[in-house]
Amino acid sequence: MLSASDVDPLPIAVIVIAEDGQITTINARARELFGERTVGRLYAAVLRQPALVERIERALARERMAPVRYIAVEAGRDVVYEAHVVPIEDQSGGVMVSFIDATHKEEAGQMRSDFVANVSHELRTPLTALSGFIETLRGPARDDPEARDRFLDIMEQEAGRMNRLVADLLSLSRVEDMERMRPTDPQDLCELLHSAQSSLQRQARARGVTLDLVSEYDGVIEVAGDRDQLIQVFTNLIENAMKYGKKAGIVTIRITRGQEAVPGMRPPVICVAVEDQGDGIAPHHIGRLTERFYRVDNHRSREMGGTGLGLAIVKHIVNRHRGRLRIQSEKGQGSRFTVCLPEHP
């Protein structure tokens, strides 16, 4: 039979059960999980979850089976383990049960499920609208030119919404694939910002918004980065500031050298802040803004043409550049989104 010295060095929780059902040995990690007074008790009194108890019964009869899910409560939260039950190949006839933390796998699986559900929902809404309008155009509105023109305009908007969603999904996928590859090419930060600003001037004029680029530098400021991705970051942030800021207000794009230490970054650091004069964001939303499909106001976001992926894309691009994204906002005081990037040596 395995002894404590055999299993104590293992980094995972391990319990050894004798043929009569008594727990004979546990290691240090198992003591943290099940308590000190575990040895000498029957396994069914300690491991009370039916699926695991059944596996142990069958393993004591010398059967080998796949791992089973075991849920424990640690520090007030559920932790999911894969419990592997293996007959011990000696004369003792006991079994060894090992517990491997699988919480990260469960969370990843849940994230995938949530992501698929969100994508399905986001695509189904415009598809349902398109199907309804097509049916109407083939029926009651067949000979109504005014209704036909109105419906075609709406159908164009819904098709555009789907196109933006697919484009953002592809963009997010590409960014995630490249996240470990840090870009090193020098980029002129002012030129990137002018490019992003120029591409949005038409939208800015339509909303009566002034885009104000302010820099404390006179010369060239270089950061190490991917030109297209950095333009995408600044375009997303400026566009959001225009959409959710004050109508006919000012969006300020401010370039500064990091005046204070930025956690996880070595100086010199260059920061670009995009500031709006909007209604601001409640504190409980701020920590979740970069989650996929998270919206402060679902109706307003969809009305503005948002896909719910823009800030998730920004976060991944900034991470790829080993930078930091800061979000500061107060209700009624506008919002500031700041991207800090390492200055190119």
C-alpha positions as a LaTeX table, in Angstrom:
\begin{tabular}{lrrr}
\hline
Residue & $x$ (\AA) & $y$ (\AA) & $z$ (\AA) \\
\hline
Met1 & 0.00 & 0.00 & 0.00 \\
Leu2 & 1.24 & 3.51 & $-0.81$ \\
Ser3 & 2.51 & 5.51 & 2.18 \\
Ala4 & 2.44 & 9.22 & 2.97 \\
Ser5 & 6.07 & 9.58 & 1.88 \\
Asp6 & 5.11 & 8.22 & $-1.54$ \\
Val7 & 2.34 & 10.75 & $-2.21$ \\
Asp8 & 3.31 & 13.85 & $-0.16$ \\
Pro9 & 5.67 & 15.31 & $-2.80$ \\
Leu10 & 2.91 & 15.29 & $-5.45$ \\
Pro11 & 1.52 & 18.77 & $-6.27$ \\
Ile12 & $-2.04$ & 17.44 & $-6.70$ \\
Ala13 & $-4.41$ & 16.07 & $-4.05$ \\
Val14 & $-4.09$ & 12.29 & $-3.61$ \\
Ile15 & $-6.08$ & 9.89 & $-1.42$ \\
Val16 & $-5.31$ & 6.19 & $-0.95$ \\
Ile17 & $-8.22$ & 3.89 & $-0.02$ \\
Ala18 & $-7.83$ & 0.36 & 1.32 \\
Glu19 & $-9.88$ & $-2.61$ & 0.11 \\
Asp20 & $-12.22$ & $-2.30$ & 3.12 \\
Gly21 & $-13.11$ & 1.29 & 2.10 \\
Gln22 & $-11.04$ & 3.11 & 4.72 \\
Ile23 & $-8.83$ & 6.03 & 3.75 \\
Thr24 & $-5.30$ & 5.05 & 4.74 \\
Thr25 & $-3.14$ & 7.84 & 3.28 \\
Ile26 & $-3.54$ & 11.42 & 2.06 \\
Asn27 & $-0.96$ & 13.96 & 0.99 \\
Ala28 & $-0.58$ & 17.61 & 2.01 \\
Arg29 & $-2.72$ & 18.98 & $-0.84$ \\
Ala30 & $-5.53$ & 16.53 & 0.01 \\
Arg31 & $-5.42$ & 17.62 & 3.65 \\
Glu32 & $-6.00$ & 21.21 & 2.48 \\
Leu33 & $-8.94$ & 20.01 & 0.42 \\
Phe34 & $-10.62$ & 17.51 & 2.77 \\
Gly35 & $-9.27$ & 18.38 & 6.22 \\
Glu36 & $-6.82$ & 16.84 & 8.65 \\
Arg37 & $-9.19$ & 14.19 & 10.07 \\
Thr38 & $-9.58$ & 12.17 & 6.93 \\
Val39 & $-7.35$ & 9.15 & 7.50 \\
Gly40 & $-9.24$ & 6.20 & 9.04 \\
Arg41 & $-12.67$ & 7.32 & 7.78 \\
Leu42 & $-14.73$ & 5.55 & 5.13 \\
Tyr43 & $-14.34$ & 7.15 & 1.72 \\
Ala44 & $-18.14$ & 7.48 & 1.26 \\
Ala45 & $-18.28$ & 9.74 & 4.33 \\
Val46 & $-15.59$ & 12.06 & 2.92 \\
Leu47 & $-16.21$ & 11.93 & $-0.83$ \\
Arg48 & $-19.97$ & 12.22 & $-0.82$ \\
Gln49 & $-20.64$ & 12.94 & $-4.48$ \\
Pro50 & $-22.42$ & 9.89 & $-5.97$ \\
Ala51 & $-20.54$ & 9.75 & $-9.27$ \\
Leu52 & $-17.15$ & 9.58 & $-7.53$ \\
Val53 & $-18.37$ & 7.08 & $-4.89$ \\
Glu54 & $-19.59$ & 4.80 & $-7.68$ \\
Arg55 & $-16.24$ & 5.06 & $-9.51$ \\
Ile56 & $-14.39$ & 4.06 & $-6.33$ \\
Glu57 & $-16.69$ & 1.08 & $-5.74$ \\
Arg58 & $-16.03$ & $-0.16$ & $-9.25$ \\
Ala59 & $-12.29$ & 0.49 & $-8.97$ \\
Leu60 & $-12.18$ & $-1.60$ & $-5.78$ \\
Ala61 & $-13.64$ & $-4.36$ & $-7.98$ \\
Arg62 & $-10.58$ & $-3.81$ & $-10.23$ \\
Glu63 & $-12.35$ & $-1.89$ & $-13.02$ \\
Arg64 & $-10.62$ & 0.98 & $-14.83$ \\
Met65 & $-12.73$ & 3.96 & $-15.87$ \\
Ala66 & $-12.53$ & 7.49 & $-17.20$ \\
Pro67 & $-12.09$ & 10.44 & $-14.80$ \\
Val68 & $-15.17$ & 11.87 & $-13.10$ \\
Arg69 & $-16.06$ & 15.48 & $-12.30$ \\
Tyr70 & $-15.75$ & 16.46 & $-8.63$ \\
Ile71 & $-16.79$ & 19.90 & $-7.30$ \\
Ala72 & $-15.30$ & 21.35 & $-4.12$ \\
Val73 & $-15.92$ & 24.71 & $-2.47$ \\
Glu74 & $-12.72$ & 26.65 & $-1.77$ \\
Ala75 & $-12.59$ & 30.24 & $-0.50$ \\
Gly76 & $-16.28$ & 30.62 & $-1.20$ \\
Arg77 & $-16.19$ & 29.54 & $-4.86$ \\
Asp78 & $-16.72$ & 26.29 & $-6.73$ \\
Val79 & $-13.54$ & 24.57 & $-7.92$ \\
Val80 & $-13.92$ & 21.78 & $-10.46$ \\
Tyr81 & $-11.59$ & 18.78 & $-10.32$ \\
Glu82 & $-11.04$ & 15.78 & $-12.55$ \\
Ala83 & $-10.97$ & 12.82 & $-10.16$ \\
His84 & $-8.91$ & 9.91 & $-11.48$ \\
Val85 & $-9.62$ & 6.61 & $-9.71$ \\
Val86 & $-6.98$ & 3.90 & $-10.30$ \\
Pro87 & $-6.70$ & 0.40 & $-8.76$ \\
Ile88 & $-3.35$ & $-0.08$ & $-7.01$ \\
Glu89 & $-1.43$ & $-2.90$ & $-8.65$ \\
Asp90 & $-0.21$ & $-4.76$ & $-5.56$ \\
Gln91 & $-1.58$ & $-7.20$ & $-3.00$ \\
Ser92 & $-3.31$ & $-4.52$ & $-0.96$ \\
Gly93 & $-6.20$ & $-4.34$ & $-3.41$ \\
Gly94 & $-6.82$ & $-0.65$ & $-2.71$ \\
Val95 & $-7.28$ & 2.33 & $-5.01$ \\
Met96 & $-5.66$ & 5.71 & $-5.45$ \\
Val97 & $-7.78$ & 8.79 & $-6.15$ \\
Ser98 & $-6.06$ & 11.90 & $-7.56$ \\
Phe99 & $-7.70$ & 15.30 & $-8.04$ \\
Ile100 & $-6.53$ & 17.55 & $-10.90$ \\
Asp101 & $-7.82$ & 21.13 & $-10.94$ \\
Ala102 & $-9.89$ & 21.51 & $-14.13$ \\
Thr103 & $-11.53$ & 24.83 & $-13.29$ \\
His104 & $-9.67$ & 26.64 & $-16.09$ \\
Lys105 & $-10.91$ & 24.06 & $-18.60$ \\
Glu106 & $-14.48$ & 24.46 & $-17.35$ \\
Glu107 & $-14.24$ & 28.24 & $-17.53$ \\
Ala108 & $-12.77$ & 28.09 & $-21.05$ \\
Gly109 & $-15.57$ & 25.78 & $-22.12$ \\
Gln110 & $-18.17$ & 28.10 & $-20.63$ \\
Met111 & $-16.56$ & 31.09 & $-22.36$ \\
Arg112 & $-16.72$ & 29.25 & $-25.68$ \\
Ser113 & $-20.38$ & 28.38 & $-25.11$ \\
Asp114 & $-21.21$ & 31.97 & $-24.14$ \\
Phe115 & $-19.32$ & 33.28 & $-27.16$ \\
Val116 & $-21.16$ & 30.99 & $-29.58$ \\
Ala117 & $-24.49$ & 31.90 & $-27.96$ \\
Asn118 & $-23.72$ & 35.63 & $-28.24$ \\
Val119 & $-22.63$ & 35.36 & $-31.87$ \\
Ser120 & $-25.74$ & 33.33 & $-32.69$ \\
His121 & $-27.95$ & 35.93 & $-31.02$ \\
Glu122 & $-26.20$ & 38.87 & $-32.70$ \\
Leu123 & $-26.57$ & 37.26 & $-36.15$ \\
Arg124 & $-30.08$ & 35.93 & $-35.60$ \\
Thr125 & $-31.57$ & 39.36 & $-34.87$ \\
Pro126 & $-30.69$ & 40.99 & $-38.23$ \\
Leu127 & $-31.35$ & 37.72 & $-40.10$ \\
Thr128 & $-34.84$ & 37.54 & $-38.60$ \\
Ala129 & $-35.46$ & 41.15 & $-39.63$ \\
Leu130 & $-34.22$ & 40.48 & $-43.18$ \\
Ser131 & $-36.39$ & 37.38 & $-43.50$ \\
Gly132 & $-39.45$ & 39.31 & $-42.31$ \\
Phe133 & $-38.91$ & 42.17 & $-44.73$ \\
Ile134 & $-38.29$ & 39.80 & $-47.66$ \\
Glu135 & $-41.55$ & 38.00 & $-46.86$ \\
Thr136 & $-43.39$ & 41.35 & $-46.65$ \\
Leu137 & $-41.90$ & 42.58 & $-49.93$ \\
Arg138 & $-43.05$ & 39.42 & $-51.66$ \\
Gly139 & $-46.53$ & 39.77 & $-50.19$ \\
Pro140 & $-48.39$ & 42.82 & $-48.85$ \\
Ala141 & $-45.75$ & 45.37 & $-49.94$ \\
Arg142 & $-45.19$ & 43.96 & $-53.42$ \\
Asp143 & $-46.92$ & 46.91 & $-55.12$ \\
Asp144 & $-46.15$ & 49.59 & $-52.51$ \\
Pro145 & $-43.11$ & 51.62 & $-53.72$ \\
Glu146 & $-42.95$ & 53.74 & $-50.54$ \\
Ala147 & $-42.93$ & 50.70 & $-48.22$ \\
Arg148 & $-40.47$ & 48.92 & $-50.50$ \\
Asp149 & $-37.97$ & 51.79 & $-50.33$ \\
Arg150 & $-38.33$ & 52.06 & $-46.55$ \\
Phe151 & $-37.86$ & 48.31 & $-46.07$ \\
Leu152 & $-34.86$ & 48.20 & $-48.41$ \\
Asp153 & $-33.17$ & 50.94 & $-46.37$ \\
Ile154 & $-33.69$ & 48.95 & $-43.18$ \\
Met155 & $-32.50$ & 45.75 & $-44.87$ \\
Glu156 & $-29.34$ & 47.55 & $-45.97$ \\
Gln157 & $-28.71$ & 48.66 & $-42.37$ \\
Glu158 & $-29.22$ & 45.12 & $-41.03$ \\
Ala159 & $-26.92$ & 43.65 & $-43.69$ \\
Gly160 & $-24.30$ & 46.26 & $-42.78$ \\
Arg161 & $-24.64$ & 45.31 & $-39.13$ \\
Met162 & $-23.98$ & 41.65 & $-39.96$ \\
Asn163 & $-21.02$ & 42.62 & $-42.12$ \\
Arg164 & $-19.50$ & 44.68 & $-39.27$ \\
Leu165 & $-20.00$ & 41.80 & $-36.85$ \\
Val166 & $-18.30$ & 39.29 & $-39.15$ \\
Ala167 & $-15.44$ & 41.74 & $-39.80$ \\
Asp168 & $-14.94$ & 42.29 & $-36.05$ \\
Leu169 & $-15.06$ & 38.54 & $-35.35$ \\
Leu170 & $-12.37$ & 37.92 & $-37.97$ \\
Ser171 & $-10.32$ & 40.82 & $-36.63$ \\
Leu172 & $-10.57$ & 39.52 & $-33.05$ \\
Ser173 & $-9.54$ & 36.03 & $-34.18$ \\
Arg174 & $-6.48$ & 37.38 & $-36.03$ \\
Val175 & $-5.44$ & 39.54 & $-33.09$ \\
Glu176 & $-5.72$ & 36.63 & $-30.64$ \\
Asp177 & $-3.63$ & 34.42 & $-32.96$ \\
Met178 & $-0.89$ & 37.06 & $-33.12$ \\
Glu179 & $-0.99$ & 38.14 & $-29.48$ \\
Arg180 & 2.23 & 36.34 & $-28.48$ \\
Met181 & 4.22 & 37.89 & $-31.34$ \\
Arg182 & 5.36 & 41.31 & $-30.14$ \\
Pro183 & 5.77 & 43.83 & $-32.99$ \\
Thr184 & 9.09 & 45.70 & $-33.09$ \\
Asp185 & 8.87 & 48.04 & $-36.13$ \\
Pro186 & 9.13 & 51.76 & $-35.27$ \\
Gln187 & 5.93 & 53.75 & $-35.95$ \\
Asp188 & 5.40 & 57.50 & $-35.95$ \\
Leu189 & 2.66 & 57.90 & $-33.34$ \\
Cys190 & 1.51 & 61.34 & $-34.52$ \\
Glu191 & 1.19 & 60.09 & $-38.09$ \\
Leu192 & $-0.90$ & 57.12 & $-36.90$ \\
Leu193 & $-3.21$ & 59.43 & $-34.95$ \\
His194 & $-3.55$ & 61.86 & $-37.85$ \\
Ser195 & $-4.47$ & 58.90 & $-40.07$ \\
Ala196 & $-7.15$ & 57.68 & $-37.62$ \\
Gln197 & $-8.44$ & 61.23 & $-37.13$ \\
Ser198 & $-8.61$ & 61.87 & $-40.89$ \\
Ser199 & $-10.60$ & 58.67 & $-41.54$ \\
Leu200 & $-13.25$ & 59.81 & $-39.02$ \\
Gln201 & $-13.59$ & 63.46 & $-40.04$ \\
Arg202 & $-16.71$ & 62.83 & $-42.13$ \\
Gln203 & $-18.48$ & 61.11 & $-39.20$ \\
Ala204 & $-17.31$ & 63.86 & $-36.88$ \\
Arg205 & $-18.77$ & 66.58 & $-39.12$ \\
Ala206 & $-22.07$ & 64.66 & $-39.36$ \\
Arg207 & $-22.35$ & 64.71 & $-35.55$ \\
Gly208 & $-20.95$ & 68.21 & $-35.17$ \\
Val209 & $-18.03$ & 66.83 & $-33.16$ \\
Thr210 & $-14.61$ & 68.51 & $-33.08$ \\
Leu211 & $-11.58$ & 66.22 & $-32.97$ \\
Asp212 & $-8.76$ & 67.99 & $-31.13$ \\
Leu213 & $-5.26$ & 66.44 & $-31.24$ \\
Val214 & $-3.03$ & 67.80 & $-28.46$ \\
Ser215 & 0.62 & 66.83 & $-28.00$ \\
Glu216 & 3.37 & 68.00 & $-25.66$ \\
Tyr217 & 5.91 & 66.95 & $-28.32$ \\
Asp218 & 7.11 & 68.95 & $-31.34$ \\
Gly219 & 9.11 & 66.25 & $-33.08$ \\
Val220 & 8.57 & 62.64 & $-34.10$ \\
Ile221 & 7.38 & 60.24 & $-31.40$ \\
Glu222 & 8.06 & 56.61 & $-32.18$ \\
Val223 & 6.56 & 53.49 & $-30.63$ \\
Ala224 & 7.25 & 49.87 & $-31.53$ \\
Gly225 & 4.16 & 48.47 & $-33.18$ \\
Asp226 & 2.02 & 47.14 & $-35.97$ \\
Arg227 & 0.80 & 50.15 & $-37.99$ \\
Asp228 & $-2.59$ & 48.74 & $-39.03$ \\
Gln229 & $-3.41$ & 47.42 & $-35.57$ \\
Leu230 & $-2.48$ & 50.65 & $-33.81$ \\
Ile231 & $-4.60$ & 52.67 & $-36.24$ \\
Gln232 & $-7.44$ & 50.23 & $-35.49$ \\
Val233 & $-7.03$ & 50.85 & $-31.75$ \\
Phe234 & $-7.13$ & 54.64 & $-32.06$ \\
Thr235 & $-9.93$ & 54.57 & $-34.64$ \\
Asn236 & $-12.07$ & 52.41 & $-32.33$ \\
Leu237 & $-11.47$ & 54.65 & $-29.31$ \\
Ile238 & $-12.07$ & 57.92 & $-31.20$ \\
Glu239 & $-15.18$ & 56.52 & $-32.89$ \\
Asn240 & $-16.57$ & 55.37 & $-29.52$ \\
Ala241 & $-15.89$ & 58.83 & $-28.05$ \\
Met242 & $-17.80$ & 60.42 & $-30.95$ \\
Lys243 & $-20.74$ & 58.01 & $-30.64$ \\
Tyr244 & $-21.16$ & 58.11 & $-26.87$ \\
Gly245 & $-19.77$ & 61.56 & $-26.14$ \\
Lys246 & $-21.64$ & 64.86 & $-26.26$ \\
Lys247 & $-23.29$ & 65.66 & $-29.56$ \\
Ala248 & $-21.60$ & 68.73 & $-31.10$ \\
Gly249 & $-18.96$ & 68.37 & $-28.37$ \\
Ile250 & $-15.18$ & 67.97 & $-28.40$ \\
Val251 & $-13.19$ & 64.74 & $-28.46$ \\
Thr252 & $-9.65$ & 65.39 & $-27.26$ \\
Ile253 & $-6.79$ & 63.10 & $-28.29$ \\
Arg254 & $-3.92$ & 63.84 & $-25.93$ \\
Ile255 & $-0.33$ & 62.56 & $-26.27$ \\
Thr256 & 1.83 & 62.64 & $-23.14$ \\
Arg257 & 4.86 & 60.94 & $-21.71$ \\
Gly258 & 3.82 & 58.71 & $-18.80$ \\
Gln259 & 4.08 & 61.01 & $-15.78$ \\
Glu260 & 3.72 & 58.17 & $-13.30$ \\
Ala261 & 4.85 & 54.56 & $-13.22$ \\
Val262 & 2.65 & 52.32 & $-15.36$ \\
Pro263 & 2.33 & 48.88 & $-13.71$ \\
Gly264 & 4.21 & 46.21 & $-15.65$ \\
Met265 & 5.90 & 48.69 & $-18.00$ \\
Arg266 & 9.42 & 50.04 & $-18.03$ \\
Pro267 & 9.94 & 53.70 & $-18.92$ \\
Pro268 & 10.00 & 55.50 & $-21.26$ \\
Val269 & 6.26 & 55.16 & $-21.88$ \\
Ile270 & 4.09 & 57.17 & $-24.26$ \\
Cys271 & 0.37 & 57.54 & $-23.45$ \\
Val272 & $-2.49$ & 58.48 & $-25.77$ \\
Ala273 & $-5.72$ & 59.50 & $-24.01$ \\
Val274 & $-9.03$ & 59.83 & $-25.84$ \\
Glu275 & $-11.38$ & 62.04 & $-23.82$ \\
Asp276 & $-15.06$ & 62.74 & $-24.46$ \\
Gln277 & $-17.68$ & 65.00 & $-22.88$ \\
Gly278 & $-20.40$ & 62.37 & $-22.63$ \\
Asp279 & $-22.59$ & 61.14 & $-19.80$ \\
Gly280 & $-19.84$ & 58.98 & $-18.31$ \\
Ile281 & $-19.97$ & 55.34 & $-17.25$ \\
Ala282 & $-21.08$ & 53.95 & $-13.88$ \\
Pro283 & $-18.20$ & 52.37 & $-11.91$ \\
His284 & $-19.68$ & 48.85 & $-11.91$ \\
His285 & $-19.48$ & 48.73 & $-15.73$ \\
Ile286 & $-15.86$ & 49.82 & $-16.14$ \\
Gly287 & $-14.20$ & 46.52 & $-15.23$ \\
Arg288 & $-16.26$ & 44.64 & $-17.83$ \\
Leu289 & $-16.08$ & 47.01 & $-20.79$ \\
Thr290 & $-13.41$ & 44.96 & $-22.59$ \\
Glu291 & $-15.39$ & 41.70 & $-22.37$ \\
Arg292 & $-16.74$ & 40.38 & $-25.65$ \\
Phe293 & $-20.30$ & 41.55 & $-26.32$ \\
Tyr294 & $-20.52$ & 43.46 & $-23.03$ \\
Arg295 & $-22.55$ & 46.64 & $-23.46$ \\
Val296 & $-23.48$ & 49.34 & $-20.97$ \\
Asp297 & $-26.67$ & 50.05 & $-22.96$ \\
Asn298 & $-27.64$ & 47.30 & $-25.41$ \\
His299 & $-30.27$ & 49.34 & $-27.24$ \\
Arg300 & $-28.10$ & 52.43 & $-27.67$ \\
Ser301 & $-25.07$ & 50.39 & $-28.74$ \\
Arg302 & $-27.00$ & 48.57 & $-31.46$ \\
Glu303 & $-28.61$ & 51.83 & $-32.54$ \\
Met304 & $-25.12$ & 53.28 & $-32.97$ \\
Gly305 & $-24.02$ & 50.27 & $-35.03$ \\
Gly306 & $-21.79$ & 48.76 & $-32.35$ \\
Thr307 & $-20.96$ & 45.04 & $-32.39$ \\
Gly308 & $-19.88$ & 44.73 & $-28.75$ \\
Leu309 & $-16.39$ & 43.60 & $-29.82$ \\
Gly310 & $-14.53$ & 46.88 & $-30.34$ \\
Leu311 & $-12.99$ & 47.24 & $-26.89$ \\
Ala312 & $-12.16$ & 43.51 & $-26.74$ \\
Ile313 & $-10.16$ & 43.99 & $-29.95$ \\
Val314 & $-8.49$ & 47.09 & $-28.49$ \\
Lys315 & $-7.50$ & 45.18 & $-25.33$ \\
His316 & $-5.92$ & 42.30 & $-27.28$ \\
Ile317 & $-3.99$ & 44.63 & $-29.61$ \\
Val318 & $-2.68$ & 46.66 & $-26.66$ \\
Asn319 & $-1.67$ & 43.43 & $-24.90$ \\
Arg320 & 0.19 & 42.30 & $-28.03$ \\
His321 & 2.14 & 45.57 & $-27.94$ \\
Arg322 & 2.95 & 44.98 & $-24.23$ \\
Gly323 & 1.03 & 48.12 & $-23.42$ \\
Arg324 & $-1.74$ & 49.00 & $-20.98$ \\
Leu325 & $-5.32$ & 50.21 & $-21.41$ \\
Arg326 & $-6.77$ & 52.44 & $-18.70$ \\
Ile327 & $-10.42$ & 53.44 & $-18.46$ \\
Gln328 & $-11.48$ & 56.35 & $-16.27$ \\
Ser329 & $-15.02$ & 57.70 & $-16.08$ \\
Glu330 & $-17.59$ & 59.24 & $-13.78$ \\
Lys331 & $-21.29$ & 59.71 & $-14.33$ \\
Gly332 & $-21.86$ & 63.13 & $-15.83$ \\
Gln333 & $-18.11$ & 63.78 & $-16.23$ \\
Gly334 & $-17.28$ & 62.09 & $-19.54$ \\
Ser335 & $-14.79$ & 59.26 & $-20.10$ \\
Arg336 & $-11.07$ & 58.89 & $-20.74$ \\
Phe337 & $-9.58$ & 55.84 & $-22.47$ \\
Thr338 & $-5.80$ & 55.83 & $-22.24$ \\
Val339 & $-3.42$ & 53.57 & $-24.17$ \\
Cys340 & 0.14 & 53.43 & $-22.84$ \\
Leu341 & 2.83 & 52.01 & $-25.13$ \\
Pro342 & 6.59 & 51.50 & $-24.79$ \\
Glu343 & 8.51 & 54.22 & $-26.60$ \\
His344 & 10.73 & 52.89 & $-29.39$ \\
Pro345 & 14.38 & 53.06 & $-28.30$ \\
\hline
\end{tabular}
